[in-house]
Amino acid sequence: MSFLFGRAKEKEPADAVRRVKEQLLKLDNPIARKSAQDEAAKYLRLIRIELQGTQEAEPVPEKVYTIAQETFNYELLPSLATALPKLDFEARKDATTVFNCLLRYTYNNAQPCVLYLASSRPDTIITLVAAYANSETATNSGAILREAFKYESLARVALYDQSFWDFFTYVQGGRFDISSDAFATFKELLTRHKVVVAEFLASNYDEFFTQYNALLNSENYITKRQSIKLLGEILLDRANYNIMTAYVDSPDHLKLCMNLLRDRSKNVQYEAFHVFKVFVANPKKSKPVEGLLIKNREQLLRFLPKFHEDRKGTPHIPI
């Protein structure tokens, strides 16, 4: 009998994957939807426990392997990404954990889930980006995307898809928690894989900074502050040297930065100051940039000594 029960238990993970997939297919049926939600939630919870383990027991490698295989066989991850808005709150949380456990799953020194999504179902990543448009699924998709973007192949999918540009809407619209979550994902995408990002920015320089400068002019204080801070990180990253030199070559960018130095928020001023220093420190200033600095020299010399008197250690910048 113990042998038979043992065999039954081995079938449980694979059976749970199949059952979740079956229930997801029923979610568009108004009559069957509630029952399908309940059943999907039940089996997602079972899968989550098998992948994550409990306080009493670690995950069993054989079961994790089986779940991963069946997840690919049933194409469960693309279906989950699409079905997130139709699941209840707890099921969405479990689906998020299942996604992230599988993304981190390593077998023979490889991440099979990452390889599967990048090579066979990149549309899953695009579906998750689009989920930011739905307030009920935004933070769930964000948690999955930030895990996914730890892997270069999946970050590349998002960077080079047209949906990338939707982030400029997500980071400044709607509820505060959603826009903040979207910005965290946006930042992860633009800072994690430096060589890939540098290539992307070089290929899309004009479009990117046209939209990015709009964030710097945002009426939303949080968006403006986060954006100017991230801009400083991007420009000062060695991998983005060519991007930095192109950016500080523009007098329009300098004007924008100088306007932010006069922002009502001290925090925005402070972050803008770090970007301003990049313009000043550039040894090969363009004539228009040099002319603008000379034209505003007296104003800057009056302004900078008073700048952030409450922040000790602010370095002197020769103009």
Coordinates of C-alpha atoms in Angstrom, one line a residue:
M1 CA 0.0 0.0 0.0
S2 CA 2.8 2.4 0.9
F3 CA 4.2 1.8 -2.6
L4 CA 0.9 2.7 -4.2
F5 CA 0.5 5.8 -2.1
G6 CA 4.1 6.8 -3.1
R7 CA 3.2 6.5 -6.8
A8 CA 0.1 8.5 -6.3
K9 CA 2.0 11.3 -4.6
E10 CA 4.5 11.4 -7.5
K11 CA 1.6 12.1 -9.8
E12 CA 0.2 15.0 -7.8
P13 CA 2.4 17.8 -9.1
A14 CA 1.8 16.9 -12.8
D15 CA -1.9 16.5 -12.1
A16 CA -2.1 19.9 -10.4
V17 CA -0.5 21.6 -13.5
R18 CA -3.0 19.9 -15.8
R19 CA -5.9 20.9 -13.6
V20 CA -4.9 24.5 -13.4
K21 CA -4.6 24.7 -17.1
E22 CA -8.1 23.1 -17.5
Q23 CA -9.6 25.6 -15.1
L24 CA -8.0 28.6 -16.8
L25 CA -9.7 27.6 -20.0
K26 CA -13.1 27.9 -18.3
L27 CA -12.6 31.4 -16.9
D28 CA -14.3 33.1 -19.8
N29 CA -17.5 31.1 -19.3
P30 CA -19.7 33.2 -17.0
I31 CA -21.5 30.1 -15.7
A32 CA -18.4 28.1 -14.9
R33 CA -16.2 31.1 -13.8
K34 CA -16.6 31.0 -10.1
S35 CA -16.0 27.3 -9.8
A36 CA -13.0 27.5 -12.2
Q37 CA -11.5 30.3 -10.0
D38 CA -11.9 28.2 -6.9
E39 CA -10.4 25.1 -8.5
A40 CA -7.5 27.1 -10.1
A41 CA -6.8 28.7 -6.8
K42 CA -6.7 25.3 -5.0
Y43 CA -4.2 23.8 -7.4
L44 CA -2.1 26.9 -7.7
R45 CA -1.7 26.8 -4.0
L46 CA -0.6 23.2 -4.2
I47 CA 1.9 24.0 -6.9
R48 CA 3.2 27.0 -4.9
I49 CA 3.8 24.8 -1.8
E50 CA 5.6 22.2 -3.9
L51 CA 7.9 24.8 -5.4
Q52 CA 8.5 26.9 -2.4
G53 CA 8.4 24.4 0.4
T54 CA 7.1 25.1 3.9
Q55 CA 8.7 25.9 7.3
E56 CA 8.6 22.1 8.0
A57 CA 9.9 20.8 4.6
E58 CA 12.1 21.9 1.8
P59 CA 10.9 21.4 -1.8
V60 CA 11.5 18.0 -3.2
P61 CA 13.8 18.3 -6.3
E62 CA 12.0 15.5 -8.2
K63 CA 8.7 17.2 -7.8
V64 CA 10.0 20.6 -8.7
Y65 CA 11.5 19.0 -11.9
T66 CA 8.2 17.4 -12.7
I67 CA 6.2 20.6 -12.2
A68 CA 8.7 22.5 -14.4
Q69 CA 8.4 19.9 -17.2
E70 CA 4.6 19.8 -17.1
T71 CA 4.4 23.6 -16.9
F72 CA 6.2 23.7 -20.3
N73 CA 4.2 20.8 -21.7
Y74 CA 0.9 22.5 -20.9
E75 CA 2.2 26.0 -21.7
L76 CA 0.9 27.1 -18.3
L77 CA 3.0 30.2 -17.9
P78 CA 1.6 32.0 -21.0
S79 CA -1.9 31.0 -19.9
L80 CA -1.3 32.3 -16.4
A81 CA 0.0 35.7 -17.7
T82 CA -3.2 36.1 -19.7
A83 CA -5.5 34.9 -17.0
L84 CA -4.1 37.0 -14.1
P85 CA -7.0 39.5 -14.2
K86 CA -9.5 36.7 -14.0
L87 CA -8.1 35.0 -10.9
D88 CA -9.0 36.0 -7.3
F89 CA -6.5 37.9 -5.1
E90 CA -4.9 35.0 -3.4
A91 CA -4.6 33.0 -6.6
R92 CA -2.8 35.9 -8.2
K93 CA -0.4 36.0 -5.4
D94 CA 0.2 32.2 -5.7
A95 CA 0.6 32.6 -9.5
T96 CA 3.2 35.2 -9.0
T97 CA 5.2 33.0 -6.6
V98 CA 4.9 30.0 -9.0
F99 CA 6.2 32.2 -11.9
N100 CA 9.1 33.5 -9.8
C101 CA 10.1 30.1 -8.4
L102 CA 10.2 28.6 -11.9
L103 CA 12.2 31.6 -13.2
R104 CA 14.8 30.9 -10.5
Y105 CA 14.7 27.1 -11.0
T106 CA 18.1 25.8 -12.1
Y107 CA 18.7 22.4 -13.7
N108 CA 22.1 21.3 -15.0
N109 CA 23.4 24.8 -14.5
A110 CA 20.7 26.3 -16.7
Q111 CA 17.4 28.1 -16.2
P112 CA 15.0 26.1 -18.3
C113 CA 12.1 28.4 -17.6
V114 CA 14.1 31.4 -18.8
L115 CA 15.2 29.6 -21.9
Y116 CA 11.6 28.4 -22.6
L117 CA 10.2 32.0 -22.3
A118 CA 13.0 33.6 -24.3
S119 CA 13.0 31.1 -27.2
S120 CA 9.5 29.8 -27.4
R121 CA 7.1 32.2 -25.6
P122 CA 8.5 35.7 -25.4
D123 CA 4.9 36.9 -25.8
T124 CA 4.5 36.0 -22.2
I125 CA 6.8 38.9 -21.1
I126 CA 4.9 41.3 -23.4
T127 CA 1.6 40.2 -21.8
L128 CA 3.0 40.9 -18.4
V129 CA 4.1 44.3 -19.4
A130 CA 0.6 45.1 -20.7
A131 CA -0.8 43.9 -17.4
Y132 CA 0.3 47.2 -15.9
A133 CA -2.7 48.8 -17.5
N134 CA -4.9 46.7 -15.2
S135 CA -4.9 48.0 -11.6
E136 CA -5.8 44.5 -10.2
T137 CA -2.8 42.8 -11.9
A138 CA -0.2 45.6 -12.1
T139 CA 1.8 44.8 -8.9
N140 CA 1.6 41.0 -9.6
S141 CA 3.0 41.4 -13.1
G142 CA 5.6 43.9 -11.8
A143 CA 6.9 41.4 -9.3
I144 CA 7.2 38.7 -12.0
L145 CA 8.9 41.1 -14.5
R146 CA 11.5 42.3 -12.0
E147 CA 12.4 38.7 -11.5
A148 CA 12.4 38.0 -15.2
F149 CA 14.6 41.1 -16.0
K150 CA 17.4 39.6 -13.9
Y151 CA 18.0 37.5 -17.0
E152 CA 19.5 39.2 -20.0
S153 CA 17.5 37.3 -22.6
L154 CA 14.2 38.2 -21.1
A155 CA 15.2 41.9 -20.5
R156 CA 16.1 42.1 -24.2
V157 CA 12.6 40.9 -25.1
A158 CA 11.0 43.7 -23.2
L159 CA 13.5 46.4 -24.4
Y160 CA 13.1 45.7 -28.0
D161 CA 9.3 45.3 -28.1
Q162 CA 7.0 48.2 -28.8
S163 CA 5.4 47.8 -25.5
F164 CA 8.5 49.1 -23.8
W165 CA 7.4 52.6 -24.6
D166 CA 4.2 52.1 -22.5
F167 CA 6.4 52.3 -19.4
F168 CA 6.5 56.0 -19.9
T169 CA 2.8 56.1 -19.3
Y170 CA 2.7 53.5 -16.5
V171 CA 5.3 55.3 -14.4
Q172 CA 3.3 58.5 -14.2
G173 CA -0.3 57.6 -14.4
G174 CA -2.9 56.1 -12.1
R175 CA -2.5 55.1 -8.5
F176 CA 0.6 55.9 -6.6
D177 CA 1.4 52.3 -5.7
I178 CA 1.1 51.2 -9.3
S179 CA 3.2 54.0 -10.8
S180 CA 5.9 53.4 -8.1
D181 CA 5.9 49.7 -8.9
A182 CA 6.1 50.4 -12.6
F183 CA 9.0 52.7 -12.0
A184 CA 10.8 50.1 -10.0
T185 CA 10.4 47.7 -12.9
F186 CA 11.4 50.4 -15.4
K187 CA 14.6 51.0 -13.4
E188 CA 15.4 47.3 -13.2
L189 CA 15.1 47.0 -16.9
L190 CA 17.4 50.0 -17.6
T191 CA 20.1 49.3 -15.1
R192 CA 20.6 45.5 -14.7
H193 CA 22.2 44.5 -18.0
K194 CA 24.5 47.3 -18.8
V195 CA 25.8 46.3 -22.2
V196 CA 22.4 45.4 -23.5
V197 CA 21.0 48.7 -22.2
A198 CA 23.8 50.7 -23.7
E199 CA 23.1 49.1 -27.1
F200 CA 19.4 49.8 -26.8
L201 CA 19.9 53.5 -25.8
A202 CA 22.4 54.0 -28.7
S203 CA 19.9 52.5 -31.2
N204 CA 16.9 54.5 -29.8
Y205 CA 18.6 57.6 -28.4
D206 CA 16.3 60.3 -29.9
E207 CA 13.0 58.5 -29.1
F208 CA 14.1 57.5 -25.6
F209 CA 15.3 60.9 -24.4
T210 CA 12.4 62.7 -26.0
Q211 CA 10.1 60.6 -23.8
Y212 CA 12.4 60.6 -20.9
N213 CA 12.7 64.4 -20.8
A214 CA 8.9 64.5 -20.6
L215 CA 9.2 62.6 -17.3
L216 CA 11.6 65.2 -16.1
N217 CA 8.9 67.8 -16.8
S218 CA 6.2 65.8 -15.1
E219 CA 3.7 67.5 -12.8
N220 CA 4.0 64.5 -10.6
Y221 CA 6.7 65.2 -8.0
I222 CA 7.5 61.5 -7.4
T223 CA 7.9 60.8 -11.1
K224 CA 10.1 63.9 -11.5
R225 CA 12.3 63.0 -8.6
Q226 CA 12.7 59.3 -9.5
S227 CA 13.4 60.2 -13.1
I228 CA 16.1 62.8 -12.5
K229 CA 17.8 60.4 -10.0
L230 CA 17.7 57.5 -12.5
L231 CA 19.0 59.8 -15.2
G232 CA 22.1 60.5 -13.1
E233 CA 22.6 56.8 -12.6
I234 CA 22.3 56.1 -16.4
L235 CA 24.7 58.9 -17.4
L236 CA 27.3 58.0 -14.8
D237 CA 27.5 54.4 -15.7
R238 CA 30.7 53.6 -17.6
A239 CA 28.8 51.4 -20.0
N240 CA 26.8 54.4 -21.1
Y241 CA 29.8 56.7 -21.7
N242 CA 28.8 57.4 -25.3
I243 CA 25.2 58.1 -24.3
M244 CA 26.5 60.5 -21.6
T245 CA 28.7 62.4 -24.0
A246 CA 25.8 62.8 -26.5
Y247 CA 23.4 63.8 -23.7
V248 CA 25.6 66.6 -22.2
D249 CA 26.4 67.9 -25.7
S250 CA 22.8 69.2 -26.0
P251 CA 22.1 72.8 -24.7
D252 CA 18.4 71.8 -24.5
H253 CA 19.3 69.1 -22.0
L254 CA 21.3 71.6 -20.0
K255 CA 18.4 74.1 -20.0
L256 CA 16.1 71.4 -18.7
C257 CA 18.7 70.5 -15.9
M258 CA 19.1 74.1 -14.9
N259 CA 15.3 74.5 -14.7
L260 CA 15.2 71.5 -12.3
L261 CA 17.9 73.2 -10.2
R262 CA 15.2 75.8 -9.5
D263 CA 12.5 73.3 -8.8
R264 CA 10.3 73.9 -5.7
S265 CA 11.4 70.6 -4.2
K266 CA 14.8 70.5 -2.6
N267 CA 15.1 66.8 -3.3
V268 CA 14.6 67.4 -7.1
Q269 CA 17.2 70.2 -6.9
Y270 CA 19.6 67.9 -5.3
E271 CA 19.2 65.1 -7.9
A272 CA 19.4 67.7 -10.7
F273 CA 22.6 69.0 -9.2
H274 CA 24.3 65.6 -9.7
V275 CA 23.3 65.7 -13.4
F276 CA 24.4 69.4 -13.7
K277 CA 27.9 68.4 -12.5
V278 CA 28.2 66.1 -15.5
F279 CA 27.7 69.0 -17.9
V280 CA 30.2 71.1 -16.1
A281 CA 32.8 68.4 -15.7
N282 CA 32.7 67.5 -19.4
P283 CA 36.1 68.6 -20.8
K284 CA 34.9 68.7 -24.4
K285 CA 31.8 70.9 -24.1
S286 CA 30.0 71.8 -27.3
K287 CA 30.0 75.5 -28.2
P288 CA 26.2 75.9 -27.4
V289 CA 26.6 74.2 -24.0
E290 CA 29.7 76.3 -23.2
G291 CA 27.9 79.5 -24.3
L292 CA 24.9 78.7 -22.1
L293 CA 27.1 78.2 -19.1
I294 CA 29.0 81.4 -19.7
K295 CA 25.7 83.3 -20.3
N296 CA 24.4 82.1 -16.9
R297 CA 27.7 82.2 -15.1
E298 CA 26.8 85.1 -12.7
Q299 CA 23.4 83.6 -11.8
L300 CA 25.0 80.2 -11.2
L301 CA 27.7 81.7 -9.0
R302 CA 25.1 83.5 -6.9
F303 CA 23.0 80.4 -6.7
L304 CA 25.4 77.6 -6.1
P305 CA 27.0 78.8 -2.8
K306 CA 23.5 78.9 -1.3
F307 CA 22.6 75.6 -2.9
H308 CA 21.5 73.0 -0.3
E309 CA 23.1 74.7 2.7
D310 CA 21.5 72.0 4.8
R311 CA 23.5 69.3 2.8
K312 CA 27.1 69.3 4.1
G313 CA 29.9 68.3 1.8
T314 CA 28.4 69.5 -1.5
P315 CA 31.5 69.9 -3.7
H316 CA 32.4 73.2 -5.3
I317 CA 31.8 73.3 -9.0
P318 CA 33.9 75.8 -11.0
I319 CA 31.8 77.5 -13.7

